[in-house]
Amino acid sequence: MRTLNRLLLSDLARMWGQALAICAVLACGVATYTMSATTIRSLEFTYARYYRDYRFADVFVALERAPNRLAARLRGIPGVAAVETRVVRDVILDIPGMREPASCRLVSIPADADSSLNAVHLRVGRLPQPDRRGEVLASEMFAEAHGLRPGDTVTVIMGGRQEELQIVGIGISPEYIYAVQPGQLLPDDRHFGILWMPYRQMAAAFNMEGAFNDAALALRPHASTLDVIARVDGLTRSYGGLGAYTRDDQVSHRRVADEISQLRGMAFVSPTVFLSVAAFLFHLVFSRIVHRRQEEIATLRAFGYRPLEIGTHFLKLLLIMISVGFLLGATAGWYLAGWLVALYGRFFRFPALYDVVAWDGMLIALGLSLLVGLAGGAAAIRQAMRLPPAVAMRPEAPPRYHATLVERLGLTPFLSTVSVMVLRRLERNLRGTLSSVSGMALGVALLVLGSFMEDTINFVIDVQFQQAQRQDVTVTFRETLSPRAQHDVRHLPGVIAVESFRAVPIRLTHGQHSRRVSLMGLAPRPQLFRVLDKRVRPVTIVAGGMTVSEKLAELLGARRGDLLEVTLLEGRRSRHLVPIVEIFRDYTNPGVYMQRQELHRLLREADCLSGAFLQVDPSQLDQFHARLKQTPAAAGVTLKRAALRSFQATIAENLRPMRWMNAAFASIIAFGVIYNCALISLAERSRDLATLRVLGFTRQEVAAVMLGELAVITLAALPLGLPLGYFLSYLATLALDTETHRFPLVVSRATFAYSAVVILAAAGVSASVVRRMIDRLDLIAVLKVKE
Amino acid sequence: MQTPAPNAAPEPAVAEALFEARGLTKVYPMGEVEVRALRGVDLDLFAGEFVVILGPSGSGKSTLLNILGGLDVPTSGRVRFREHDLSAADEQQLTAFRREHVGFVFQFYNLISGLTARENVALVADIALDPLAPQAALDLVGLESRADHYPSQLSGGEQQRVAIARAIVKRPDVLLCDEPTGALDVKTGILVLEALASINRDLRTLTVVITHNATIANMADRVIHLSDGQISSLERNERKLPPRELVW
Ligand SMILES: Nc1ncnc2c1ncn2[C@@H]1O[C@H](COP(=O)(O)OP(=O)(O)O)[C@@H](O)[C@H]1O
Ligand SMILES: [Mg+2]
């Protein structure tokens, strides 16, 4: 046995290049899988610990105004462990050096800030002093976006007058890991942030002494969330409660959870591709090894080695390659996970990031590696074990000759001898050729998969920011205003057009399903803020019911014509049965719309407005901004162009590294496949090639025989791989489909071209390696030794 | 089993019949037609003999040798090695038989190219019950100084002598050689034959050499002529020639 083990090493030494190429592909599969698993585990651990240490609440409720004594009654609800009441206000900010206004949310912090729910983690500076006027804590991302430091000041409009606030510290909170302005898709840290202010100061500024307008509740383990919510709703109803909700409906938590679920989806698609290619390569290489070694195997068998001993030998070879691939992959996955977690740490802020290795994920990856390797190598090993020993005694029979397609079609006279050699071999070795083509095609597909997200997001951006939203500015009002307010807004400098809207928080219920959403009342045919369907046609807001996005309808299990229960979470808090009159497909937050006048009737109110969409003359933007900064009625401002820029920056930062990683992995696949095919073909034909050289063919001419083969395989892989990539991308959109985001499948020609170019480049590199091997072909040795 | 075999060897009475083959036939189905490679071969082979099987190409020499060596089984007839019935053995038993009793030498040496000469020999020593030291086996074929060379660094004759060392390292009861000099020139061929002769002389191993070269028959104890799948004649040499006196 010892000598057989020695043979193992020599086998490996003889085929290390090939072995390494397979290991690399397997490693990519293991790496993408373990990277996702470890990233998910790390993020989950990180936020769970954050939530625990900073006492992130379980139930949230916003209301108009309630006396502080209501807190005691909330605390008395069975299952409630702690209650935190605060004052929360959205205001407009004037930041020195910034022309346009920013929006921010002011959140009160209690005197005993260290033990409160949703506690703030202080990064630098100190907490504001409860009795010092105008001291605030700023959220980290917002402060970073503006280069704000402790000691800097910002101006806000509070309670109708401008006030200077001094930043004394910078912090983060589990409630705002992801701080996105209401109504926005992604965070824009320049234009939206959180400021924390002592309760006493907030109450004084907003005339809320002895009262609160927002509460957070921590539940005891095993408490019934539904019961608590029902009781909270009951207690807050008469104080203008907007309906209690759980973490699932809490914006920040929802986004973090969605991100993790998308990671989970991606943990499936890429590894599947890599592992299939790895299985294919194992199959390819082991079949060829066994074929080329049949004489050696037969000799061993003739001397009395048992089939099991032969099988074990190849199994060991396989296991060594699997182990190397797995170890490489697991290490890379661990390393990449650290990088990815750090990347997430830039978007999601935590007090500390923990790298937690997902050992179970590693174990699964090991199992998958074994499965893939054995699946790929099993047939060849079985063949080796079954090889009759008598083979050793006879010289190898010449392959049976039959006319190939090239000959039957009578093409031979029109092709050069080299072309005929290439085509003949490709056809004779049809199975090998086809499997090489499919392996390459998977590489191409992986590239498409790795890049299509940018196309999709560009499409969403175009639809969202250019075609659907034609306003320049969205202003939301602090309280619903009369149409007079619209009149005021219209007279801001530079305003060309105004379109106002009414938004009400509601709970939509259909059978078992229920969702808390914002119902938007719009004009029947809005011109600035348009609702578009999947063909990018404007959707008319039909009278007589609600117009609902497909995603929301799916979540509610509802179809057109169904009656839904609408619970208004504002004002009268009444319940109504409202039919769905139209379902359309969109790619942003699940939305529900109604004609504004109908919504007013439902609310039994006159023309109350929540905000307005404005079109502003670009030349008067500065004056417009200056005036807006002093408009007390405005609670929030969204500037479309700024939002777009921030969106694109975020996407770029997020997607580019991923794209590079995918390109690297796909190139490894392409290289692995081409390199293996080339080596096998080279090994089988080295005699022929050397003979050609001896006969006087030049190196170039001989190389053309080999490289022609690789070129045909690569070119054939492209038309297969591109549609396959499209299909994989489609699977990915399914995997990425979460409650907050739905992605359309958009793949641009540029992406197809990019994938093709990367594959051609990878093939080119492999070809140059092969070329060098042909140049180094030892003519005498090849012709002397009988293979 | 009463009738004595027609080719029973008139060897000294002490000689033990290692192989006893009766009525061996081998038919290879080749699609429509059948190739009858052996058509009833009766044969006894004795311990310590040096036997040469002569015959034109296609006469069934390799087929016969494969059956004797347990690489193949006859279509009909019986072949016995000592108390083992090889014609009734399954693959597992045949493997055990080869492992314990048989050494092979092939026309194209069949050395493992990734292993040195010594390792090629050790490969077989590893699975033998009572092997020689690999180096000792190499000494026997006169290759003591080339032990650490890879096959590609050896001449054809040297490779074939490594193959012989590999075949005898397990101290086989029988050494089966299929055209061992077929790929070699005269001079190196004689070196190889000398190695075979000295092993046969020193270790008393039954040695069967297939060849289509009639000259080689002169170094044998007995010569079996095979033609068209049958034994056409069988003769005993009065005087064995040492290989170096062979001329062809
Ligand atoms: N595996 C096989 N399949 C079919 N025919 C075979 C096979 N092996 C040998 N033969 C045929 O059997 C006959 C005898 O072959 P063989 O024993 O190799 O002859 P020799 O070794 O004397 O040249 C030949 O006609 C050969 O073609
Ligand atoms: Mg033969």
Tab-separated table of C-alpha atoms in Angstrom, chain A residues 457-615:
chain	number	residue	atom	x	y	z
A	457	ILE	CA	-31.451	48.751	-10.641
A	458	ASN	CA	-30.749	51.213	-13.428
A	459	PHE	CA	-34.104	50.284	-14.856
A	460	VAL	CA	-35.786	50.805	-11.501
A	461	ILE	CA	-34.008	54.135	-11.131
A	462	ASP	CA	-35.113	55.230	-14.546
A	463	VAL	CA	-38.705	54.214	-13.964
A	464	GLN	CA	-38.796	55.538	-10.447
A	465	PHE	CA	-36.891	58.763	-10.727
A	466	GLN	CA	-37.424	59.788	-14.327
A	467	GLN	CA	-40.747	58.423	-15.417
A	468	ALA	CA	-42.867	57.898	-12.321
A	469	GLN	CA	-41.686	60.805	-10.215
A	470	ARG	CA	-41.638	63.889	-12.336
A	471	GLN	CA	-41.644	66.278	-9.405
A	472	ASP	CA	-38.437	67.925	-8.272
A	473	VAL	CA	-39.356	68.247	-4.622
A	474	THR	CA	-41.719	66.474	-2.268
A	475	VAL	CA	-42.801	68.405	0.801
A	476	THR	CA	-44.621	66.690	3.628
A	477	PHE	CA	-46.560	68.699	6.158
A	478	ARG	CA	-46.186	68.469	9.858
A	479	GLU	CA	-49.912	68.194	10.296
A	480	THR	CA	-52.493	67.805	7.628
A	481	LEU	CA	-53.157	71.209	6.211
A	482	SER	CA	-56.046	72.830	4.520
A	483	PRO	CA	-55.953	73.602	0.802
A	484	ARG	CA	-54.836	77.032	1.851
A	485	ALA	CA	-51.495	75.518	2.639
A	486	GLN	CA	-51.307	74.298	-0.911
A	487	HIS	CA	-51.857	77.845	-1.923
A	488	ASP	CA	-48.934	78.929	0.261
A	489	VAL	CA	-46.718	76.243	-1.219
A	490	ARG	CA	-47.638	77.306	-4.710
A	491	HIS	CA	-46.340	80.762	-3.963
A	492	LEU	CA	-42.895	79.630	-2.903
A	493	PRO	CA	-40.347	81.103	-5.327
A	494	GLY	CA	-39.855	79.188	-8.545
A	495	VAL	CA	-42.732	76.742	-8.148
A	496	ILE	CA	-44.163	75.847	-11.552
A	497	ALA	CA	-46.653	73.150	-10.645
A	498	VAL	CA	-48.101	71.658	-7.474
A	499	GLU	CA	-49.866	68.385	-6.936
A	500	SER	CA	-51.007	67.646	-3.423
A	501	PHE	CA	-51.665	64.303	-1.804
A	502	ARG	CA	-53.234	62.803	1.271
A	503	ALA	CA	-51.567	59.840	2.987
A	504	VAL	CA	-53.148	57.870	5.826
A	505	PRO	CA	-51.740	54.918	7.737
A	506	ILE	CA	-54.149	52.014	7.451
A	507	ARG	CA	-54.315	48.365	8.231
A	508	LEU	CA	-55.443	46.259	5.288
A	509	THR	CA	-56.987	42.922	6.131
A	510	HIS	CA	-58.060	40.138	3.814
A	511	GLY	CA	-58.918	36.839	5.442
A	512	GLN	CA	-55.897	35.742	7.470
A	513	HIS	CA	-53.613	38.294	5.904
A	514	SER	CA	-53.054	41.745	7.217
A	515	ARG	CA	-50.575	44.521	6.430
A	516	ARG	CA	-49.939	47.957	7.796
A	517	VAL	CA	-49.464	50.358	4.892
A	518	SER	CA	-49.907	53.946	3.883
A	519	LEU	CA	-52.933	54.691	1.712
A	520	MET	CA	-52.203	57.486	-0.745
A	521	GLY	CA	-54.933	59.700	-2.048
A	522	LEU	CA	-54.007	61.120	-5.470
A	523	ALA	CA	-55.640	62.830	-8.406
A	524	PRO	CA	-57.225	60.365	-10.867
A	525	ARG	CA	-54.528	61.090	-13.423
A	526	PRO	CA	-51.600	62.540	-11.526
A	527	GLN	CA	-49.071	64.329	-13.691
A	528	LEU	CA	-46.112	64.771	-11.356
A	529	PHE	CA	-46.231	61.706	-9.131
A	530	ARG	CA	-47.389	58.963	-11.422
A	531	VAL	CA	-48.105	55.342	-10.637
A	532	LEU	CA	-46.730	53.121	-13.404
A	533	ASP	CA	-47.408	49.527	-14.310
A	534	LYS	CA	-44.808	47.011	-15.418
A	535	ARG	CA	-44.965	48.251	-19.002
A	536	VAL	CA	-44.178	51.708	-17.632
A	537	ARG	CA	-47.615	52.999	-18.554
A	538	PRO	CA	-49.321	55.397	-16.164
A	539	VAL	CA	-51.977	53.747	-14.048
A	540	THR	CA	-55.220	55.650	-13.700
A	541	ILE	CA	-56.438	55.812	-10.118
A	542	VAL	CA	-59.882	54.359	-10.672
A	543	ALA	CA	-62.891	55.560	-8.720
A	544	GLY	CA	-64.892	53.239	-6.496
A	545	GLY	CA	-62.096	51.549	-4.557
A	546	MET	CA	-58.395	50.998	-4.206
A	547	THR	CA	-55.674	50.582	-6.803
A	548	VAL	CA	-53.196	48.103	-5.342
A	549	SER	CA	-49.713	46.953	-6.343
A	550	GLU	CA	-49.409	43.343	-7.362
A	551	LYS	CA	-46.931	42.585	-4.597
A	552	LEU	CA	-49.265	43.854	-1.898
A	553	ALA	CA	-52.191	41.988	-3.426
A	554	GLU	CA	-50.088	38.823	-3.321
A	555	LEU	CA	-49.139	39.394	0.299
A	556	LEU	CA	-52.807	39.771	1.140
A	557	GLY	CA	-53.897	36.896	-1.082
A	558	ALA	CA	-56.324	39.274	-2.758
A	559	ARG	CA	-57.468	39.703	-6.356
A	560	ARG	CA	-59.210	42.365	-8.292
A	561	GLY	CA	-62.789	42.723	-7.105
A	562	ASP	CA	-62.092	41.411	-3.595
A	563	LEU	CA	-63.399	43.433	-0.685
A	564	LEU	CA	-60.716	44.357	1.804
A	565	GLU	CA	-61.154	45.560	5.340
A	566	VAL	CA	-59.545	48.959	5.740
A	567	THR	CA	-58.875	50.118	9.288
A	568	LEU	CA	-57.994	53.786	9.370
A	569	LEU	CA	-55.189	54.244	11.885
A	570	GLU	CA	-55.721	57.952	12.116
A	571	GLY	CA	-58.587	60.185	13.166
A	572	ARG	CA	-61.831	58.274	13.500
A	573	ARG	CA	-60.062	54.883	13.350
A	574	SER	CA	-63.119	53.501	11.642
A	575	ARG	CA	-63.327	50.290	9.619
A	576	HIS	CA	-64.546	50.072	6.046
A	577	LEU	CA	-64.941	47.461	3.366
A	578	VAL	CA	-63.291	48.759	0.219
A	579	PRO	CA	-62.967	46.814	-3.046
A	580	ILE	CA	-59.794	46.457	-5.085
A	581	VAL	CA	-60.650	48.019	-8.420
A	582	GLU	CA	-57.261	47.683	-10.054
A	583	ILE	CA	-54.040	45.739	-9.585
A	584	PHE	CA	-50.837	46.913	-11.239
A	585	ARG	CA	-47.263	45.791	-11.087
A	586	ASP	CA	-44.594	48.025	-9.648
A	587	TYR	CA	-41.066	47.590	-8.364
A	588	THR	CA	-40.935	49.706	-5.255
A	589	ASN	CA	-42.595	49.570	-1.886
A	590	PRO	CA	-45.898	47.760	-1.996
A	591	GLY	CA	-48.378	50.559	-2.513
A	592	VAL	CA	-52.088	51.223	-2.319
A	593	TYR	CA	-53.768	54.254	-3.924
A	594	MET	CA	-57.162	55.844	-4.056
A	595	GLN	CA	-58.680	58.937	-5.575
A	596	ARG	CA	-58.021	61.762	-3.134
A	597	GLN	CA	-61.621	62.920	-2.957
A	598	GLU	CA	-62.769	59.402	-2.130
A	599	LEU	CA	-60.193	59.175	0.608
A	600	HIS	CA	-61.405	62.432	2.088
A	601	ARG	CA	-64.938	61.035	2.114
A	602	LEU	CA	-63.714	57.877	3.819
A	603	LEU	CA	-62.014	60.012	6.449
A	604	ARG	CA	-65.072	62.255	6.699
A	605	GLU	CA	-62.878	65.289	6.352
A	606	ALA	CA	-62.669	68.276	4.124
A	607	ASP	CA	-59.659	68.761	1.881
A	608	CYS	CA	-56.871	67.928	4.314
A	609	LEU	CA	-53.443	67.478	2.770
A	610	SER	CA	-50.414	65.507	3.891
A	611	GLY	CA	-47.974	66.971	1.438
A	612	ALA	CA	-47.341	68.133	-2.070
A	613	PHE	CA	-45.234	67.308	-5.090
A	614	LEU	CA	-43.646	70.353	-6.659
A	615	GLN	CA	-42.029	71.182	-9.923
